[in-house]
Tab-separated table of C-alpha atoms and ligand atoms in Angstrom:
chain	number	residue	atom	x	y	z
A	165	MET	CA	36.346	12.209	-20.100
A	166	SER	CA	39.229	11.637	-22.319
A	167	THR	CA	39.538	8.182	-23.979
A	168	PRO	CA	42.274	6.707	-21.655
A	169	LEU	CA	40.280	7.798	-18.724
A	170	ILE	CA	37.150	5.983	-20.039
A	171	TRP	CA	39.163	2.900	-20.448
A	172	PHE	CA	40.583	3.378	-17.062
A	173	TYR	CA	36.875	3.674	-15.834
A	174	PHE	CA	35.850	0.638	-17.620
A	175	LEU	CA	38.600	-1.497	-16.324
A	176	PHE	CA	38.369	-0.697	-12.715
A	177	PHE	CA	34.907	0.469	-12.038
A	178	LYS	CA	31.285	-0.392	-13.036
A	179	PHE	CA	28.895	2.364	-14.204
A	180	SER	CA	26.309	2.396	-11.564
A	181	ASP	CA	22.611	1.931	-12.175
A	182	GLN	CA	20.543	5.140	-12.389
A	183	VAL	CA	17.112	6.358	-12.653
A	184	LEU	CA	16.445	8.959	-15.173
A	185	SER	CA	13.621	11.505	-15.538
A	186	ILE	CA	12.949	12.597	-19.178
A	187	THR	CA	10.067	14.605	-20.647
A	188	PRO	CA	9.920	14.111	-24.294
A	189	GLN	CA	9.176	17.347	-26.245
A	190	THR	CA	8.370	16.069	-29.789
A	191	GLN	CA	6.683	12.874	-31.139
A	192	GLU	CA	10.274	11.825	-32.497
A	193	GLN	CA	11.403	11.876	-29.058
A	194	VAL	CA	8.491	9.826	-27.910
A	195	ASP	CA	9.225	7.231	-30.517
A	196	THR	CA	12.839	7.206	-29.418
A	197	LEU	CA	12.047	6.722	-25.825
A	198	ARG	CA	9.493	3.895	-26.614
A	199	ASN	CA	12.197	2.253	-28.574
A	200	VAL	CA	14.883	2.605	-25.893
A	201	SER	CA	12.524	1.146	-23.264
A	202	THR	CA	11.579	-1.942	-25.424
A	203	HIS	CA	14.997	-2.762	-26.870
A	204	TYR	CA	17.519	-1.950	-24.312
A	205	GLU	CA	17.864	-3.356	-20.730
A	206	THR	CA	15.878	-0.647	-18.793
A	207	VAL	CA	12.697	-0.650	-16.731
A	208	LEU	CA	9.966	1.689	-17.148
A	209	TRP	CA	8.945	3.069	-13.516
A	210	GLN	CA	6.595	5.545	-15.083
A	211	PRO	CA	4.317	5.429	-16.981
A	212	VAL	CA	3.555	1.792	-16.402
A	213	SER	CA	3.629	0.954	-20.170
A	214	ASN	CA	5.467	2.552	-23.190
A	215	GLU	CA	2.127	3.134	-24.989
A	216	TYR	CA	1.355	5.865	-22.249
A	217	ILE	CA	4.594	7.695	-23.083
A	218	SER	CA	3.652	11.018	-24.885
A	219	THR	CA	4.939	14.544	-25.220
A	220	GLN	CA	5.146	16.421	-21.912
A	221	VAL	CA	4.593	13.338	-19.839
A	222	GLN	CA	7.350	12.723	-17.390
A	223	VAL	CA	9.136	9.344	-17.842
A	224	HIS	CA	11.082	7.640	-14.960
A	225	LEU	CA	13.436	5.147	-16.575
A	226	TYR	CA	15.560	2.716	-14.565
A	227	VAL	CA	18.882	2.181	-16.509
A	228	PRO	CA	21.273	-0.561	-15.403
A	229	GLY	CA	24.964	0.322	-15.364
A	230	ASN	CA	25.848	-1.865	-18.289
A	231	SER	CA	23.385	-0.223	-20.707
A	232	SER	CA	23.980	3.365	-19.253
A	233	VAL	CA	26.532	4.344	-21.894
A	234	THR	CA	24.529	3.095	-24.918
A	235	VAL	CA	21.218	4.555	-23.547
A	236	LYS	CA	22.691	8.048	-22.903
A	237	ALA	CA	24.378	8.222	-26.263
A	238	ILE	CA	20.996	7.297	-28.026
A	239	LEU	CA	19.140	10.075	-25.947
A	240	GLN	CA	22.036	12.492	-26.756
A	241	THR	CA	21.966	11.866	-30.622
A	242	HIS	CA	18.056	12.663	-30.548
A	243	GLY	CA	18.574	15.731	-28.581
A	244	ILE	CA	16.668	14.480	-25.456
A	245	THR	CA	17.851	15.770	-22.259
A	246	HIS	CA	17.510	13.943	-18.948
A	247	LYS	CA	17.915	14.506	-15.221
A	248	VAL	CA	19.221	11.948	-13.094
A	249	LEU	CA	16.500	11.192	-10.422
A	250	LEU	CA	18.541	8.613	-8.687
A	251	ALA	CA	22.113	8.375	-8.910
A	252	ASN	CA	22.625	5.236	-6.765
A	253	PRO	CA	19.415	3.202	-6.608
A	254	ASN	CA	21.540	0.064	-5.445
A	255	VAL	CA	22.249	1.872	-2.022
A	256	LEU	CA	18.536	2.579	-1.682
A	257	THR	CA	17.662	-1.033	-2.524
A	258	GLU	CA	19.990	-2.210	0.291
A	259	MET	CA	18.467	0.163	2.682
A	260	GLN	CA	14.949	-1.114	1.914
A	261	MET	CA	16.100	-4.598	2.404
A	262	LYS	CA	18.049	-3.999	5.466
A	263	ASN	CA	16.305	-5.441	8.694
A	264	ASP	CA	18.112	-3.547	11.302
A	265	SER	CA	15.655	-4.805	14.156
A	266	THR	CA	18.678	-6.250	16.066
A	267	ASP	CA	20.411	-3.069	16.106
A	268	PRO	CA	18.897	-1.182	19.184
A	269	ARG	CA	20.453	2.116	17.938
A	270	SER	CA	18.267	2.139	14.701
A	271	GLY	CA	15.270	3.398	16.721
A	272	SER	CA	12.786	2.292	14.058
A	273	THR	CA	9.843	0.104	14.940
A	274	PHE	CA	8.703	-3.038	13.232
A	275	TYR	CA	6.133	-0.790	11.232
A	276	GLU	CA	8.879	1.579	9.961
A	277	ARG	CA	10.696	-1.164	8.135
A	278	TYR	CA	9.790	-3.167	5.045
A	279	HIS	CA	9.316	-6.946	5.518
A	280	THR	CA	9.898	-10.275	3.701
A	281	LEU	CA	6.783	-12.277	2.724
A	282	GLU	CA	7.668	-14.696	5.452
A	283	GLU	CA	7.943	-12.072	8.105
A	284	ILE	CA	4.470	-10.768	6.928
A	285	TYR	CA	2.950	-14.390	7.257
A	286	ASP	CA	4.512	-14.617	10.777
A	287	TRP	CA	2.972	-11.203	11.538
A	288	ILE	CA	-0.310	-12.141	10.445
A	289	ASN	CA	-0.306	-15.239	12.573
A	290	ARG	CA	0.912	-13.352	15.609
A	291	THR	CA	-1.591	-10.622	15.230
A	292	ALA	CA	-4.490	-13.035	15.065
A	293	GLN	CA	-3.165	-15.121	17.957
A	294	ASP	CA	-2.538	-12.075	20.215
A	295	ASN	CA	-5.967	-10.666	19.529
A	296	PRO	CA	-8.385	-13.518	19.651
A	297	ARG	CA	-11.354	-11.375	20.364
A	298	THR	CA	-10.939	-8.812	17.750
A	299	VAL	CA	-8.819	-10.271	14.799
A	300	LYS	CA	-9.468	-13.306	12.815
A	301	ALA	CA	-7.259	-14.500	9.796
A	302	ILE	CA	-9.479	-15.872	7.156
A	303	LEU	CA	-8.032	-18.046	4.230
A	304	ILE	CA	-9.813	-16.605	1.098
A	305	GLY	CA	-7.806	-18.728	-1.380
A	306	SER	CA	-4.196	-19.234	-2.777
A	307	SER	CA	-1.873	-17.753	-5.148
A	308	TYR	CA	-0.681	-19.307	-8.495
A	309	GLU	CA	2.389	-20.702	-6.781
A	310	LYS	CA	0.031	-22.034	-3.896
A	311	ARG	CA	0.747	-19.527	-1.202
A	312	PRO	CA	-2.129	-18.819	1.135
A	313	LEU	CA	-4.125	-15.620	0.732
A	314	TYR	CA	-4.997	-14.403	4.342
A	315	VAL	CA	-7.414	-11.627	5.123
A	316	LEU	CA	-7.379	-10.192	8.560
A	317	LYS	CA	-10.829	-9.303	9.860
A	318	LEU	CA	-11.038	-6.682	12.525
A	319	SER	CA	-14.214	-6.683	14.445
A	320	PHE	CA	-14.481	-4.847	17.647
A	321	ASN	CA	-18.077	-5.567	18.613
A	322	ASP	CA	-21.063	-7.768	17.331
A	323	ARG	CA	-23.739	-5.243	16.924
A	324	PRO	CA	-26.313	-6.280	14.535
A	325	ASN	CA	-26.312	-4.849	10.990
A	326	ARG	CA	-22.656	-4.191	11.110
A	327	LYS	CA	-21.331	-2.792	7.844
A	328	ALA	CA	-17.830	-3.416	6.555
A	329	MET	CA	-14.914	-2.024	4.686
A	330	TRP	CA	-12.125	-3.617	2.581
A	331	ILE	CA	-8.593	-2.684	2.104
A	332	ASP	CA	-6.146	-4.688	0.013
A	333	CYS	CA	-2.402	-4.113	-0.362
A	334	GLY	CA	0.286	-5.404	-2.531
A	335	ILE	CA	-1.602	-6.085	-5.883
A	336	HIS	CA	1.610	-4.945	-7.520
A	337	ALA	CA	4.672	-6.521	-6.320
A	338	ARG	CA	7.141	-3.804	-6.560
A	339	GLU	CA	5.173	-1.245	-4.655
A	340	TRP	CA	6.561	-2.032	-1.294
A	341	ILE	CA	4.934	0.782	0.584
A	342	SER	CA	1.550	-0.805	-0.106
A	343	PRO	CA	1.837	-3.931	2.223
A	344	ALA	CA	3.734	-1.752	4.862
A	345	PHE	CA	0.567	0.498	4.764
A	346	CYS	CA	-1.828	-2.482	5.604
A	347	LEU	CA	0.426	-3.549	8.502
A	348	TRP	CA	0.347	-0.015	9.599
A	349	PHE	CA	-3.396	0.274	9.504
A	350	VAL	CA	-4.015	-2.794	11.430
A	351	HIS	CA	-1.556	-1.724	14.149
A	352	HIS	CA	-3.172	1.698	14.401
A	353	SER	CA	-6.604	0.105	14.645
A	354	LEU	CA	-5.389	-2.214	17.468
A	355	SER	CA	-3.458	0.554	19.269
A	356	PHE	CA	-5.784	3.372	18.977
A	357	TYR	CA	-9.237	1.916	19.411
A	358	GLN	CA	-10.898	3.960	22.235
A	359	GLN	CA	-7.900	6.458	22.073
A	360	ASN	CA	-8.560	8.210	18.833
A	361	SER	CA	-12.045	9.311	18.080
A	362	GLU	CA	-12.203	8.746	14.325
A	363	ILE	CA	-10.758	5.224	14.361
A	364	THR	CA	-13.040	4.337	17.213
A	365	ARG	CA	-16.082	5.546	15.427
A	366	ILE	CA	-15.196	3.637	12.346
A	367	LEU	CA	-14.423	0.424	14.319
A	368	ASP	CA	-17.708	0.615	16.351
A	369	SER	CA	-19.662	0.618	13.224
A	370	MET	CA	-17.759	-1.430	10.728
A	371	ASP	CA	-15.878	-4.590	10.435
A	372	VAL	CA	-12.543	-4.096	8.443
A	373	TYR	CA	-11.138	-6.760	6.075
A	374	VAL	CA	-7.451	-6.187	5.305
A	375	LEU	CA	-5.519	-8.216	2.782
A	376	PRO	CA	-2.099	-7.370	3.493
A	377	VAL	CA	-0.354	-9.035	0.328
A	378	MET	CA	-2.734	-9.813	-2.519
A	379	ASN	CA	0.143	-11.046	-4.854
A	380	PRO	CA	2.481	-12.959	-2.709
A	381	ASP	CA	4.326	-14.723	-5.354
A	382	GLY	CA	5.192	-11.292	-6.930
A	383	TYR	CA	6.216	-9.818	-3.618
A	384	LYS	CA	8.413	-12.762	-2.883
A	385	TYR	CA	10.029	-12.449	-6.304
A	386	THR	CA	10.794	-8.737	-5.738
A	387	TRP	CA	12.805	-9.701	-2.604
A	388	THR	CA	14.614	-12.556	-4.145
A	389	ALA	CA	15.038	-12.067	-8.012
A	390	ARG	CA	13.860	-8.808	-9.604
A	391	ARG	CA	13.110	-5.846	-7.559
A	392	TRP	CA	11.050	-4.192	-10.350
A	393	TRP	CA	8.492	-6.929	-11.000
A	394	ARG	CA	4.868	-5.828	-10.947
A	395	LYS	CA	2.583	-8.894	-12.099
A	396	ASN	CA	1.859	-12.106	-10.445
A	397	ARG	CA	3.912	-15.143	-11.572
A	398	SER	CA	1.577	-17.206	-13.557
A	399	ILE	CA	3.082	-18.930	-16.671
A	400	SER	CA	1.368	-18.145	-19.871
A	401	LYS	CA	-0.026	-20.969	-22.090
A	402	SER	CA	2.711	-20.301	-24.592
A	403	GLY	CA	5.169	-20.673	-21.760
A	404	PHE	CA	7.101	-17.844	-23.110
A	405	CYS	CA	6.373	-15.016	-20.598
A	406	VAL	CA	5.447	-14.929	-16.954
A	407	GLY	CA	2.944	-12.761	-15.156
A	408	VAL	CA	-0.587	-11.246	-15.377
A	409	ASP	CA	-1.311	-7.615	-14.069
A	410	LEU	CA	-3.895	-8.586	-11.282
A	411	ASN	CA	-5.262	-5.074	-11.658
A	412	ARG	CA	-6.304	-5.690	-15.257
A	413	ASN	CA	-7.652	-9.147	-14.581
A	414	PHE	CA	-11.195	-8.151	-13.057
A	415	ASP	CA	-14.226	-8.632	-15.064
A	416	VAL	CA	-14.737	-5.066	-16.381
A	417	ASP	CA	-14.810	-4.260	-19.984
A	418	TRP	CA	-11.965	-6.575	-20.167
A	419	VAL	CA	-8.819	-5.788	-22.589
A	420	LYS	CA	-9.473	-2.254	-23.230
A	421	GLY	CA	-6.406	-0.187	-22.002
A	422	SER	CA	-4.668	-3.422	-21.134
A	423	SER	CA	-2.819	-5.960	-23.297
A	424	GLN	CA	-3.259	-9.539	-24.203
A	425	ASN	CA	0.372	-9.900	-24.690
A	426	PRO	CA	1.588	-12.000	-21.783
A	427	CYS	CA	5.147	-10.395	-22.084
A	428	GLU	CA	3.739	-6.942	-21.222
A	429	GLU	CA	3.598	-5.146	-17.858
A	430	ILE	CA	-0.158	-4.634	-18.148
A	431	ASN	CA	-1.114	-8.045	-19.528
A	432	CYS	CA	-4.785	-8.807	-18.522
A	433	GLY	CA	-4.327	-12.556	-18.778
A	434	PRO	CA	-6.267	-15.030	-20.945
A	435	PHE	CA	-9.897	-14.321	-19.518
A	436	PRO	CA	-11.308	-12.238	-16.681
A	437	GLU	CA	-10.594	-13.629	-13.173
A	438	SER	CA	-8.200	-16.051	-14.781
A	439	GLU	CA	-5.751	-15.591	-11.960
A	440	PRO	CA	-6.268	-17.189	-8.469
A	441	GLU	CA	-5.479	-14.147	-6.653
A	442	ALA	CA	-8.144	-11.844	-8.464
A	443	GLN	CA	-10.603	-14.769	-8.350
A	444	ALA	CA	-10.171	-15.135	-4.569
A	445	VAL	CA	-10.737	-11.483	-3.844
A	446	ALA	CA	-13.661	-11.277	-6.343
A	447	ASN	CA	-15.307	-14.360	-4.655
A	448	PHE	CA	-14.885	-12.991	-1.174
A	449	LEU	CA	-16.370	-9.643	-2.163
A	450	ARG	CA	-19.302	-11.279	-3.954
A	451	ARG	CA	-20.110	-13.178	-0.828
A	452	HIS	CA	-19.945	-10.078	1.389
A	453	LYS	CA	-21.405	-7.468	-1.103
A	454	ASP	CA	-24.295	-6.848	1.243
A	455	THR	CA	-22.091	-5.549	4.125
A	456	VAL	CA	-19.071	-4.231	2.477
A	457	GLN	CA	-19.906	-0.435	1.595
A	458	LEU	CA	-16.204	0.764	0.946
A	459	TYR	CA	-13.524	-0.618	-1.072
A	460	ILE	CA	-9.902	0.761	-0.920
A	461	THR	CA	-6.915	-0.689	-2.759
A	462	ILE	CA	-3.545	0.681	-1.956
A	463	HIS	CA	-0.686	1.274	-4.743
A	464	SER	CA	2.283	3.468	-5.205
A	465	TYR	CA	3.543	5.965	-6.532
A	466	SER	CA	2.355	9.499	-7.523
A	467	GLN	CA	0.135	10.636	-4.534
A	468	MET	CA	-3.322	10.313	-5.993
A	469	PHE	CA	-6.881	9.337	-4.999
A	470	ILE	CA	-8.619	7.692	-7.813
A	471	PHE	CA	-12.234	6.633	-7.931
A	472	PRO	CA	-14.456	5.083	-10.817
A	473	TYR	CA	-14.466	4.982	-13.560
A	474	SER	CA	-11.199	4.126	-15.183
A	475	TYR	CA	-12.573	1.849	-17.994
A	476	THR	CA	-14.760	4.760	-19.424
A	477	PHE	CA	-14.879	8.449	-19.281
A	478	ASP	CA	-18.508	8.290	-18.209
A	479	GLN	CA	-19.244	9.779	-14.825
A	480	ALA	CA	-20.059	7.546	-11.938
A	481	GLU	CA	-23.589	7.880	-10.656
A	482	ASN	CA	-22.382	9.225	-7.222
A	483	HIS	CA	-19.520	11.154	-8.679
A	484	ASN	CA	-20.084	14.161	-6.538
A	485	ASP	CA	-19.958	12.187	-3.499
A	486	LEU	CA	-16.914	10.407	-4.411
A	487	LEU	CA	-15.226	13.622	-5.479
A	488	GLU	CA	-16.177	15.300	-2.144
A	489	MET	CA	-14.603	12.528	-0.093
A	490	VAL	CA	-11.182	12.455	-1.895
A	491	GLN	CA	-11.119	16.331	-1.901
A	492	GLU	CA	-11.581	16.491	1.736
A	493	ALA	CA	-8.924	13.728	2.266
A	494	ALA	CA	-6.475	15.821	0.146
A	495	GLN	CA	-7.331	18.907	2.109
A	496	ARG	CA	-6.707	17.313	5.342
A	497	ILE	CA	-3.346	15.917	4.311
A	498	LYS	CA	-2.148	19.328	2.926
A	499	ARG	CA	-3.265	20.962	6.255
A	500	TYR	CA	-1.647	18.355	8.533
A	501	TYR	CA	1.271	17.125	6.572
A	502	ARG	CA	1.849	19.905	3.847
A	503	ASN	CA	1.834	17.225	1.038
A	504	THR	CA	-0.060	17.447	-2.088
A	505	TYR	CA	-2.476	14.570	-3.356
A	506	THR	CA	-4.212	14.916	-6.823
A	507	TYR	CA	-7.561	13.316	-7.231
A	508	GLY	CA	-10.392	12.387	-9.536
A	509	PRO	CA	-11.927	9.772	-11.673
A	510	GLY	CA	-9.249	7.233	-12.965
A	511	ALA	CA	-9.802	7.564	-16.795
A	512	ALA	CA	-9.429	11.464	-16.745
A	513	THR	CA	-7.018	11.784	-13.898
A	514	LEU	CA	-4.486	8.928	-14.649
A	515	TYR	CA	-5.243	6.908	-17.724
A	516	PRO	CA	-8.123	5.078	-19.152
A	517	CYS	CA	-7.820	1.304	-18.637
A	518	SER	CA	-10.165	-1.588	-17.910
A	519	GLY	CA	-10.057	-4.720	-15.754
A	520	GLY	CA	-9.238	-2.765	-12.471
A	521	SER	CA	-10.354	-3.851	-9.165
A	522	ASP	CA	-11.863	-0.427	-8.180
A	523	ASP	CA	-14.183	-0.216	-11.067
A	524	TRP	CA	-15.159	-4.086	-10.583
A	525	ALA	CA	-16.055	-3.483	-6.853
A	526	TYR	CA	-18.057	-0.497	-7.790
A	527	LYS	CA	-19.991	-2.239	-10.492
A	528	LEU	CA	-20.716	-5.057	-7.940
A	529	GLY	CA	-22.536	-2.520	-5.881
A	530	ILE	CA	-19.723	-1.121	-3.520
A	531	LYS	CA	-20.607	2.498	-4.168
A	532	TYR	CA	-17.518	3.776	-2.428
A	533	SER	CA	-14.491	2.526	-4.289
A	534	PHE	CA	-10.992	3.971	-4.291
A	535	THR	CA	-7.557	3.420	-5.513
A	536	PHE	CA	-4.955	5.121	-3.509
A	537	GLU	CA	-1.441	5.950	-4.875
A	538	LEU	CA	0.791	6.612	-2.050
A	539	GLN	CA	4.043	8.481	-1.704
A	540	ASP	CA	6.143	9.703	-3.481
A	541	ARG	CA	5.905	11.656	-6.669
A	542	GLY	CA	9.229	10.261	-7.973
A	543	GLU	CA	11.986	11.448	-5.675
A	544	TYR	CA	12.557	7.885	-4.706
A	545	GLY	CA	9.713	6.118	-6.471
A	546	PHE	CA	9.418	2.441	-5.655
A	547	LEU	CA	12.490	2.971	-3.520
A	548	LEU	CA	10.979	5.065	-0.763
A	549	PRO	CA	13.332	4.732	2.165
A	550	PRO	CA	12.223	3.067	5.408
A	551	SER	CA	12.429	6.521	7.186
A	552	HIS	CA	9.596	7.624	4.947
A	553	ILE	CA	7.226	4.825	5.840
A	554	SER	CA	5.588	6.492	8.798
A	555	GLY	CA	4.990	9.783	6.821
A	556	ALA	CA	3.471	7.934	3.794
A	557	CYS	CA	1.290	5.583	6.027
A	558	ASN	CA	0.085	8.473	8.245
A	559	GLU	CA	-1.185	10.437	5.347
A	560	ALA	CA	-2.845	7.501	3.844
A	561	LEU	CA	-4.374	6.632	7.137
A	562	LEU	CA	-5.809	10.056	7.518
A	563	ALA	CA	-7.347	9.673	4.077
A	564	VAL	CA	-8.811	6.259	4.859
A	565	LYS	CA	-10.162	7.688	8.103
A	566	THR	CA	-11.597	10.829	6.468
A	567	ILE	CA	-13.351	8.784	3.783
A	568	ALA	CA	-14.745	5.991	6.112
A	569	VAL	CA	-16.273	8.594	8.318
A	570	LYS	CA	-17.975	10.107	5.259
A	571	VAL	CA	-19.274	6.827	4.190
A	572	LEU	CA	-20.739	6.351	7.720
A	573	GLU	CA	-22.557	9.603	7.391
A	574	LYS	CA	-23.863	8.835	4.061
A	575	THR	CA	-25.194	5.303	4.730
B	601	LIG	N1	-1.506	2.444	-11.054
B	601	LIG	C1	-2.762	1.634	-11.159
B	601	LIG	C2	-2.747	0.694	-12.125
B	601	LIG	O1	-2.099	0.982	-13.130
B	601	LIG	C3	-3.739	2.581	-11.074
B	601	LIG	C4	-5.258	1.843	-11.126
B	601	LIG	C5	-6.326	2.727	-11.280
B	601	LIG	N2	-7.527	2.102	-11.495
B	601	LIG	C6	-7.884	1.491	-12.584
B	601	LIG	N3	-9.086	0.796	-12.748
B	601	LIG	N4	-7.149	1.578	-13.536
B	601	LIG	O2	-3.166	-0.422	-12.071
B	602	ZN	ZN1	-0.002	-0.525	-8.554
């Protein structure tokens, strides 16, 4: 653009926000990117923290319109090329928040939209009330800001020696597809019990505990203040920064691969289980560890099935079983939906880090423990449009069913 044109642009338009994809080629480029992501108003979508930036690792960086010119100039001076991943994330954000349930032409169901925290609480109440014989809402604790943490217990019969599985969603606030999946899963269970053979088999032999939003304060915050918030909302002792990464706050080899700096995205908090949300989940699982055989925690994005360990490169004792389960899940998804999921132990497949709920549950004795990273692989990232909810959830559902059936066969 010529100079007068640029001025014209500045005066009459605003540069729009963008999400850039950048793959640094040299150490110098890595350092520059780390610098940009800490010193300019940007948000790292991927990797989660700038210490994980390295050569040949694809970085997804959210750049607000007002830092766009500066950031791009810095990239250019260092010979760093970028692709625009999302040219207009604001439009996508609006699409995610639009609740067009009143529009009869929209054609999408309740489960194909994202919901506010209040709507999810209403849904929890309604679901328990409408299914008094099969669904119970159990209060397992409350959040830092004193919001209730409800677990839905699905129980389709009362045979003795029933086993159980646990699914939690929404540990990380900005991963909106995650709570959407918990709602999807409960709806599927209630609608297809005695219709679909796999879900029937699972529900006949297991109770299912579903925690739809483990981090309600953070989730609320992403709807009202900052869409890219990840942590909970607890205020650090110094009062300077807010938020602990709940998936670093569990008691496994605490602090390695996480950060004690409360200002960081992967801050593990002052001590293990310092956060009421992590403590509530840990207490509940400790009380139910004799029945719970399968633990699944739902995240996004990157399409991955992760199993222990993440805090060490050592192999889990039943590594081969775990591998076989996720491999089968990935193969079935490929066959039915033509979509690719990668899989493996956390440290080697994703990154080493401690304090995660999956490793903690595993060490508690829940021998089948998984982290799912749902769609997508960065085409929309956290801004997965509502029209993709059904696809993302059906894939994850197939994986849950595949793994749960295998757990039943093993135990
Ligand atoms: N994206 C997730 C996180 O960073 C992955 C968790 C995998 N498990 C683990 N224990 N790190 O929290
Ligand atoms: Zn996550």
